[in-house]
Tab-separated table of C-alpha atoms and ligand atoms in Angstrom:
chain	number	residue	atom	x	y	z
C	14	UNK	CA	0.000	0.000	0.000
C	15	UNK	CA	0.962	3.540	-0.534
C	16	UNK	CA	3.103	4.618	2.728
C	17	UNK	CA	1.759	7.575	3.330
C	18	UNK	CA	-2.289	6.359	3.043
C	19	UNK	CA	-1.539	3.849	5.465
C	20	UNK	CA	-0.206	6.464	8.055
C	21	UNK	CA	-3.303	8.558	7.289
C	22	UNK	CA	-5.090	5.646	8.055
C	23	UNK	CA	-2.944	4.392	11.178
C	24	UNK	CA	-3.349	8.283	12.738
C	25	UNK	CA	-7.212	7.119	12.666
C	26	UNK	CA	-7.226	4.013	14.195
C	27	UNK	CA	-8.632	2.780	17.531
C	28	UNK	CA	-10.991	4.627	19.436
C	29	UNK	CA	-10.626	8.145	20.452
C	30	UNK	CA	-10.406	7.699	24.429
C	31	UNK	CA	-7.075	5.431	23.613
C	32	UNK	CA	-6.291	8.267	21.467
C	33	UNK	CA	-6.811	10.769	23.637
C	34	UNK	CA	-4.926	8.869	26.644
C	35	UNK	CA	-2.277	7.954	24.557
C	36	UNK	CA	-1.544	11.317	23.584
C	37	UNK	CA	-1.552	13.093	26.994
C	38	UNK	CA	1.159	10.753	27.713
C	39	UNK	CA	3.207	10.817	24.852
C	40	UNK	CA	3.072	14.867	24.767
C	41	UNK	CA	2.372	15.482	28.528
C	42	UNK	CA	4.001	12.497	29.995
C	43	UNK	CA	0.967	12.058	32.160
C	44	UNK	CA	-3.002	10.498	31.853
C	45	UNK	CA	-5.726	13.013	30.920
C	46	UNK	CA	-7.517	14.358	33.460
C	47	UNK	CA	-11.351	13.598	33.520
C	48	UNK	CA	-12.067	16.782	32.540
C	49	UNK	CA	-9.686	17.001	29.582
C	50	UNK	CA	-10.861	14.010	28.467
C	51	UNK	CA	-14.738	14.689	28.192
C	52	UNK	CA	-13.853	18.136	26.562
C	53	UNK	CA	-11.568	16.286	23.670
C	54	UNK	CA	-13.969	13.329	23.109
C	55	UNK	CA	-17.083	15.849	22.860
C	56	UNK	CA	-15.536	17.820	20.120
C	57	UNK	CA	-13.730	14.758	18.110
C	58	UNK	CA	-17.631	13.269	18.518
C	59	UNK	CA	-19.059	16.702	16.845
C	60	UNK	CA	-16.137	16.867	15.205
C	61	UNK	CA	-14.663	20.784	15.957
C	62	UNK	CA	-11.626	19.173	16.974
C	63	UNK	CA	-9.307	17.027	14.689
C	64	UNK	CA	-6.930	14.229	16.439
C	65	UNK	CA	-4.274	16.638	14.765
C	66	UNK	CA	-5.453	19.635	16.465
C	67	UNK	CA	-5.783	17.528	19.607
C	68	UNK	CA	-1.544	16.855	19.126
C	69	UNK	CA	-0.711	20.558	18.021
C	70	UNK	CA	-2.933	21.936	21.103
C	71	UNK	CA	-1.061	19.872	23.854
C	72	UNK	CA	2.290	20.257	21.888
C	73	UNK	CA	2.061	23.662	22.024
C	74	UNK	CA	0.163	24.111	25.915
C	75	UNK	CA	2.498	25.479	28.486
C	76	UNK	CA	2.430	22.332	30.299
C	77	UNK	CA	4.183	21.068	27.478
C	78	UNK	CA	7.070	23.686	27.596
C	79	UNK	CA	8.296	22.245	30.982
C	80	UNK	CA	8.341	18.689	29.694
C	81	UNK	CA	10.453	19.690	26.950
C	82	UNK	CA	12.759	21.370	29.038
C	83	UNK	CA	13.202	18.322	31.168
C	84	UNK	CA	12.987	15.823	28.509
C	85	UNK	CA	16.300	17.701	26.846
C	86	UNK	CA	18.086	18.049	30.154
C	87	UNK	CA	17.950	14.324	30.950
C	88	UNK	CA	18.482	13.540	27.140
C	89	UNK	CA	21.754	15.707	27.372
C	90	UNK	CA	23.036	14.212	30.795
C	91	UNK	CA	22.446	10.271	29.393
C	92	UNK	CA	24.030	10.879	26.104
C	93	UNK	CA	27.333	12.418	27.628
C	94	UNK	CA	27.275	9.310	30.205
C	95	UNK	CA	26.900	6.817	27.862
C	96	UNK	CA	29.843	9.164	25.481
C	97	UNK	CA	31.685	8.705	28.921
C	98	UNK	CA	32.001	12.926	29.514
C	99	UNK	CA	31.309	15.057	32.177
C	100	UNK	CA	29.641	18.223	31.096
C	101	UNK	CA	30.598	21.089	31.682
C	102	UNK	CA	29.771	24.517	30.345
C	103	UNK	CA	26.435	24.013	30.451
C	104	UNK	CA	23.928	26.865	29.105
C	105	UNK	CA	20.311	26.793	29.144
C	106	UNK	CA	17.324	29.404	28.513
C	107	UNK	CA	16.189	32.033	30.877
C	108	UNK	CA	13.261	31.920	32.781
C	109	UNK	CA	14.089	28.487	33.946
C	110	UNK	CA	15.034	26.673	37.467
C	111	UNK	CA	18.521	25.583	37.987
C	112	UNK	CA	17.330	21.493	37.698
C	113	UNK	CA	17.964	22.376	33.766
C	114	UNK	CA	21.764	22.480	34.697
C	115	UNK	CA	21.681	19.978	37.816
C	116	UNK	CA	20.021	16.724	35.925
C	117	UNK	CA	22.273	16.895	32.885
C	118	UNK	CA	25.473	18.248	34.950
C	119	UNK	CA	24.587	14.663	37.642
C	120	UNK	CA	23.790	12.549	34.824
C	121	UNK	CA	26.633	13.204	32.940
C	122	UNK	CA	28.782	12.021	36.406
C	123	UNK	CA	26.127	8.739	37.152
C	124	UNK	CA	27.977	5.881	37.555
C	125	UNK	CA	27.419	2.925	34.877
C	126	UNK	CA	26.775	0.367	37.376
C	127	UNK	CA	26.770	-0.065	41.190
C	128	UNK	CA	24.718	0.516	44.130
C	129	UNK	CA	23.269	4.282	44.013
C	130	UNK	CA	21.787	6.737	46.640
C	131	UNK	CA	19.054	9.165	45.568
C	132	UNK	CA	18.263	11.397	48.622
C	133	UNK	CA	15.081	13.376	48.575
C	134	UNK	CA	13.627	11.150	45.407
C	135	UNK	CA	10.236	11.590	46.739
C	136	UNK	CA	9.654	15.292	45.325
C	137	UNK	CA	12.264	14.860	42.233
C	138	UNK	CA	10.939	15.489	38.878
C	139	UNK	CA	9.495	12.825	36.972
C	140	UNK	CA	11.655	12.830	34.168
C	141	UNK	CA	14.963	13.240	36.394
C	142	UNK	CA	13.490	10.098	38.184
C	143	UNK	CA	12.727	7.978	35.412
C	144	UNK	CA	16.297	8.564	33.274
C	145	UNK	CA	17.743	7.261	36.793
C	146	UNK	CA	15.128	4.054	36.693
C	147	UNK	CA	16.266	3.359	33.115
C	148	UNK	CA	20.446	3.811	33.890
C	149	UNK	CA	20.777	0.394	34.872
C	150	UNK	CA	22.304	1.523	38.201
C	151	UNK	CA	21.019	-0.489	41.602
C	152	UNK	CA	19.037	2.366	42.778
C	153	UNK	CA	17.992	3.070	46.396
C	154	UNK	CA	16.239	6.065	47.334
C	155	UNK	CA	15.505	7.556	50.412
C	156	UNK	CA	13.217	10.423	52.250
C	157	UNK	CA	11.019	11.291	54.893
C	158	UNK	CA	7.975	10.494	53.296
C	159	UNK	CA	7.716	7.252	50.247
C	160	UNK	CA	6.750	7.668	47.031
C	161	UNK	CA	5.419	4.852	44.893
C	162	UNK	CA	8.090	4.116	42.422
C	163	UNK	CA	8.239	0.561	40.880
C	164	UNK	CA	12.244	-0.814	40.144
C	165	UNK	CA	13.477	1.321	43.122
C	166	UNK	CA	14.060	0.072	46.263
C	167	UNK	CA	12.104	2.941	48.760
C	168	UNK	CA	13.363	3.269	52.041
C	169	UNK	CA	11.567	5.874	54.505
C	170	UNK	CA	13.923	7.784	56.381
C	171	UNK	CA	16.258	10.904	58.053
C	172	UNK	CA	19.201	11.470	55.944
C	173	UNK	CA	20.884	12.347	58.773
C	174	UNK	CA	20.186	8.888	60.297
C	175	UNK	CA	20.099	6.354	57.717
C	176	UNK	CA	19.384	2.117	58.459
C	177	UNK	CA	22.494	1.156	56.162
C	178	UNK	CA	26.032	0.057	57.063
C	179	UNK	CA	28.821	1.557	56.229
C	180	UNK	CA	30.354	1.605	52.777
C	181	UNK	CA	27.009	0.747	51.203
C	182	UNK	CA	26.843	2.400	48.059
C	183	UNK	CA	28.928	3.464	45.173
C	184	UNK	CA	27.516	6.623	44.522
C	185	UNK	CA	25.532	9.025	46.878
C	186	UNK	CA	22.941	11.928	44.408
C	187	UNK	CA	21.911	14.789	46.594
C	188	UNK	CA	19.928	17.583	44.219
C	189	UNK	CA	18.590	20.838	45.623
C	190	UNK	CA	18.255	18.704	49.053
C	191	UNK	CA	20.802	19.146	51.498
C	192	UNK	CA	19.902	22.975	51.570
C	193	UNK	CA	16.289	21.459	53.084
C	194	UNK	CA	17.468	19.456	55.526
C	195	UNK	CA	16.483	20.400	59.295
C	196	UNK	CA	14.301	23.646	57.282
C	197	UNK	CA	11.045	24.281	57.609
C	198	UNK	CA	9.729	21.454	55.424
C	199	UNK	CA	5.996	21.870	55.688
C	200	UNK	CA	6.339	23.481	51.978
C	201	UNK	CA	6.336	18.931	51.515
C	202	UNK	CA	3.693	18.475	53.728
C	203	UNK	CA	5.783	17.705	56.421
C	204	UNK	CA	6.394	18.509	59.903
C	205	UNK	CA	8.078	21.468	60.252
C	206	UNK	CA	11.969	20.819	62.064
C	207	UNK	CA	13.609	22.728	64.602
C	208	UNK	CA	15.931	25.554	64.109
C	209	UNK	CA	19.066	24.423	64.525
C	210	UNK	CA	21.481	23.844	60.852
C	211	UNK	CA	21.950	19.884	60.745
C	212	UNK	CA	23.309	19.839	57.094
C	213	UNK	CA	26.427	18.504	58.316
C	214	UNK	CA	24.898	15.913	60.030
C	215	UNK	CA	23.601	14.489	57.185
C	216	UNK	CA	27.347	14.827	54.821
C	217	UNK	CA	28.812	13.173	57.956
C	218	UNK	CA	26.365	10.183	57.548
C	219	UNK	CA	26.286	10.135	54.067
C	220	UNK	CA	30.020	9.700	54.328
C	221	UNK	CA	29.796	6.741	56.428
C	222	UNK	CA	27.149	4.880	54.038
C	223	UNK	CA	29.155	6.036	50.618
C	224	UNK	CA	32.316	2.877	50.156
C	225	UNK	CA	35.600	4.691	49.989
C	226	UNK	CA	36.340	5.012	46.918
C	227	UNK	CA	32.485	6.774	46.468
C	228	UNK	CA	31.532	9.990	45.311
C	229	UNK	CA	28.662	12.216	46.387
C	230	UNK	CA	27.034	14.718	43.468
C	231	UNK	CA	25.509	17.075	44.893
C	232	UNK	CA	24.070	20.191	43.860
C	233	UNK	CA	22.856	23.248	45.917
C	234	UNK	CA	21.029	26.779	45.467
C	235	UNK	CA	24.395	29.377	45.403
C	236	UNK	CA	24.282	33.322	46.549
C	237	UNK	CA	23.795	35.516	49.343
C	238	UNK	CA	24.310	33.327	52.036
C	239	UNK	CA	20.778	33.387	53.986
C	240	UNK	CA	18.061	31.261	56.157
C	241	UNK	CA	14.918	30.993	53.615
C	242	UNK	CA	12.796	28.978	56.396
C	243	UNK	CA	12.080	25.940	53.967
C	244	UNK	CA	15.905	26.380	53.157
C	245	UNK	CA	19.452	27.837	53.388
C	246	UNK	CA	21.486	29.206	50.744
C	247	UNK	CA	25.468	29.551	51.056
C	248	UNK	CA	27.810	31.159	49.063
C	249	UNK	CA	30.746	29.458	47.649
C	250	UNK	CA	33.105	29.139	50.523
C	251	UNK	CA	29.745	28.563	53.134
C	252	UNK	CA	29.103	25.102	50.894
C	253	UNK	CA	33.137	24.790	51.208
C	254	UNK	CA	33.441	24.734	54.731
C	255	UNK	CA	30.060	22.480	54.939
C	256	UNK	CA	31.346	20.143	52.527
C	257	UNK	CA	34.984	20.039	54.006
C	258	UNK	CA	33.949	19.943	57.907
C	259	UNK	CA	31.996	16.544	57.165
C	260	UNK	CA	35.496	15.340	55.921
C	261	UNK	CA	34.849	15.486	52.400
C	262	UNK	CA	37.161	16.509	49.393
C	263	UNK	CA	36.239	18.537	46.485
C	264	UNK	CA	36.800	16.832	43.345
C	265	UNK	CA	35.437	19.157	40.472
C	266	UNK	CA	32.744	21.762	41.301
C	267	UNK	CA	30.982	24.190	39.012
C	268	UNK	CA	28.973	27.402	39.383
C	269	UNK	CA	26.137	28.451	37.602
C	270	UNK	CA	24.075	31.900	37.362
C	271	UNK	CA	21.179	32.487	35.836
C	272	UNK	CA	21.657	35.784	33.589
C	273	UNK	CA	19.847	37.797	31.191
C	274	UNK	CA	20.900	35.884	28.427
C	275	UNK	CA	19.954	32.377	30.492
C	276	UNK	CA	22.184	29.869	32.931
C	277	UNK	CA	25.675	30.484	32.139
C	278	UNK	CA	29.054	28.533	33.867
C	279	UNK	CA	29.687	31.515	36.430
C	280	UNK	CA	33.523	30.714	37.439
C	281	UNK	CA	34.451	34.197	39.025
C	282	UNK	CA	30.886	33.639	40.726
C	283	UNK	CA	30.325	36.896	42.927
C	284	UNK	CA	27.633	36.226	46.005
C	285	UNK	CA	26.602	39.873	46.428
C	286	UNK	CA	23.251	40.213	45.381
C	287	UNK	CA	22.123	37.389	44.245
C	288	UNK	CA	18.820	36.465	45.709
C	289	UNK	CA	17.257	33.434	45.736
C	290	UNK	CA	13.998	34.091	43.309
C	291	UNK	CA	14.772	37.397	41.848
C	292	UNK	CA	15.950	36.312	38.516
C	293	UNK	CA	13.454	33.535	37.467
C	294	UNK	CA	11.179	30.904	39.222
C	295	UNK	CA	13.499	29.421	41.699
C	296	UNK	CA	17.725	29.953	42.602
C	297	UNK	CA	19.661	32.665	40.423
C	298	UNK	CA	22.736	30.342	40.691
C	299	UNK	CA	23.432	26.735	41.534
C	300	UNK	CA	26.567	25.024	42.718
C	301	UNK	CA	27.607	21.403	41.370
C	302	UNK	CA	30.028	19.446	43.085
C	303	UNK	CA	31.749	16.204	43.431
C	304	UNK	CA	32.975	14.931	46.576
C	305	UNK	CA	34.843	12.212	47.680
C	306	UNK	CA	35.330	10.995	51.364
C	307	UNK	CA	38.643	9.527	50.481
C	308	UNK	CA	41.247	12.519	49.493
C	309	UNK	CA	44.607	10.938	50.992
C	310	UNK	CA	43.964	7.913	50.114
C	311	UNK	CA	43.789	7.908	46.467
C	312	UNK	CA	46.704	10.891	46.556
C	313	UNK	CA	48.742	8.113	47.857
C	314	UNK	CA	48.393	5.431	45.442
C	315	UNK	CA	50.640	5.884	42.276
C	316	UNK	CA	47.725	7.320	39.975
C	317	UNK	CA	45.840	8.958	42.147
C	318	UNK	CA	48.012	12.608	41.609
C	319	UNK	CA	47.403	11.619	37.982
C	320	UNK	CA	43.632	11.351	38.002
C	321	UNK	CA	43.398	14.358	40.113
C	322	UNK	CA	46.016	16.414	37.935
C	323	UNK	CA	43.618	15.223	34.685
C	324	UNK	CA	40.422	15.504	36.212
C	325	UNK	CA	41.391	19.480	36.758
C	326	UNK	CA	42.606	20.081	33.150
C	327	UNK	CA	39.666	18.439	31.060
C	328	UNK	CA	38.827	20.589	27.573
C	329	UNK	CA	35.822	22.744	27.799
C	330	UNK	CA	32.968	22.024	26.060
C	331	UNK	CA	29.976	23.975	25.253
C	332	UNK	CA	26.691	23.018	25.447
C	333	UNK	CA	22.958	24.416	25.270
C	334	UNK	CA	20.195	22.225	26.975
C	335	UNK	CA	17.634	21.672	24.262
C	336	UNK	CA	19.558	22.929	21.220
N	10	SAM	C1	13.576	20.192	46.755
N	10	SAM	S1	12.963	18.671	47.238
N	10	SAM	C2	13.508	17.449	46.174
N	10	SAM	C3	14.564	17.680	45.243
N	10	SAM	C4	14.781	16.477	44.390
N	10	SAM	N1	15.956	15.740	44.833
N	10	SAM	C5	14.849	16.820	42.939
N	10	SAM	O1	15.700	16.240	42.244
N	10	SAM	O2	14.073	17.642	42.445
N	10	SAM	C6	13.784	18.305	48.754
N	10	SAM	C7	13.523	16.907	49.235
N	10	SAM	O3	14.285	16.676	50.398
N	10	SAM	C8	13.531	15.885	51.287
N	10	SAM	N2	14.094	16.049	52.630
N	10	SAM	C9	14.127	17.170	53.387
N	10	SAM	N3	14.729	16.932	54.566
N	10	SAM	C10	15.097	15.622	54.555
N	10	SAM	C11	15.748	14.772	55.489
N	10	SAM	N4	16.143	15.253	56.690
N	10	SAM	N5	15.953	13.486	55.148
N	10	SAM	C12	15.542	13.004	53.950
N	10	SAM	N6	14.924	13.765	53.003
N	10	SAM	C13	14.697	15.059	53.310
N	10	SAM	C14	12.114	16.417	51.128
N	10	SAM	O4	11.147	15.512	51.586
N	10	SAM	C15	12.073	16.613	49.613
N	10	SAM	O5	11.690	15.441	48.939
């Protein structure tokens, strides 16, 4: 048969709830509503709406704009894993949050295989959740409160006091989370915690589950260093000491402000002034960071100087999420 008839005919097969379903999730990467639903069906039936109007109406909603912008962040972070590179150099459009730099700047670093860490999975994106799911890593996450996620094992709990012995996993993920821990977090329907700063509680214990030769991504809202209630930003040298108090070492970190122009690699990052909020829908900059709990150790061993050394004097690249 002609190719093209028989897609003209294919677009109009099956009924037009599966179609309607079946678009919502391709396009919106969730069901229809109920309310969605009867609206589409009603038109298609009197026929004001076309199935291709249907596609170019949801392609084109706002909704969809956000699942685009995730969708290329996670498609950028698995491609450089599986090309083996760590991106760096990121850019990305304005009027976006900083998880369009942190999912493709953590999946870039996600291990290949081994035993992996998300902490704070419950409220993660979708998308940033699933490209995890589908990395073929063993992946164990962990929060106050458990989400229903199927080919993850879901463990309920503190960060700061976790049920696993030490040296349990390979890798540790911590986005946008440690600022929230002992916050306000009633913003997650939780209780709200007391006052005092515990974020170092929880790097100390997620250096005793991370194996020593582990690494811990983590990623954290960057500025003028200030106590938000549901959070608390640092500057550069207040996520320094944090990170380095808990015992860990710095093994590439990268800042990131959101400008005029959109989120740009910031490396003479200046603090003053930048406000969590101010500059687009959530932090004006972001700070990325590997840590490992091990510094002397691999220093010692007769290519550990090397990795370091070459780790520090990788080639930029350039990159734009979604382009
Ligand atoms: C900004 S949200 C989630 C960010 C998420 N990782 C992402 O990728 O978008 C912060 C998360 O941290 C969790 N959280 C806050 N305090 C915690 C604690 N003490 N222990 C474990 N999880 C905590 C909250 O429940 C919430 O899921």
């Amino acid at each position: 048969m002609d190719a093209r008839l028989a897609a003209e005919l294919a677009a109009h097969d099956g009924s037009d709830e599966a179609f309607v379903e079946a678009m919502f999730r391709q396009v919106l990467r969730r069901p229809v509503d109920s309310e969605a639903e009867a609206r589409a069906l009603s038109k298609l039936t009197a026929g004001t709406l076309s199935r291709a109007t249907l596609i170019h109406e949801l392609a084109t909603s706002e909704e969809s704009v956000r699942v685009r912008e995730l969708d290329d962040a996670v498609a950028l972070g698995l491609a450089a894993r599986a090309r083996r590179e760590r991106i760096r150099w990121l850019q990305a459009f304005p009027g976006t949050d900083e998880r369009v730099i942190e999912i493709p700047w953590v999946l870039s670093r996600l291990r290949a295989t081994g035993r992996v860490l998300e902490v704070g999975y419950a409220f993660a994106e979708t998308a940033y959740l699933a490209a995890l799911l589908r990395s073929g890593v063993e992946l164990v996450g962990v929060d106050l409160v458990t989400r229903d996620v199927v080919g993850m094992e879901a463990v309920e709990a503190d960060v700061r006091q976790l049920p696993f012995p030490d040296g349990s996993f390979d890798q540790v993920l911590l986005v946008s989370t440690l600022e929230h821990v002992g916050a306000d977090n009633t913003v997650y329907g939780l209780e709200a915690a007391g006052a005092d700063d515990t974020r170092s509680e929880a790097l100390r214990e997620l250096k005793r589950v991370l194996r020593r030769d582990g690494r811990l991504l983590v990623t954290v809202p960057l500025g003028e260093p200030g106590d938000h209630g549901w959070f608390r930003q640092e500057d550069e040298r207040g996520w320094n000491e944090l990170f380095s108090h808990a015992g860990f070492f710095v093994e590439e970190i990268e800042a990131y402000e959101l400008q005029d122009e959109g989120w740009r690699a910031a490396p003479a990052f200046r603090p003053e002034g930048v406000r969590y909020g101010e500059r687009g829908p959530a932090a004006s900059a972001v700070l990325c960071a590997e840590l490992s709990p091990g510094r002397l150790r691999r220093l010692i061993t007769p290519t550990g100087l090397a990795v370091t050394v070459r780790r520090r004097a990788r080639p930029i690249r350039h990159r734009r999420a979604g382009q």
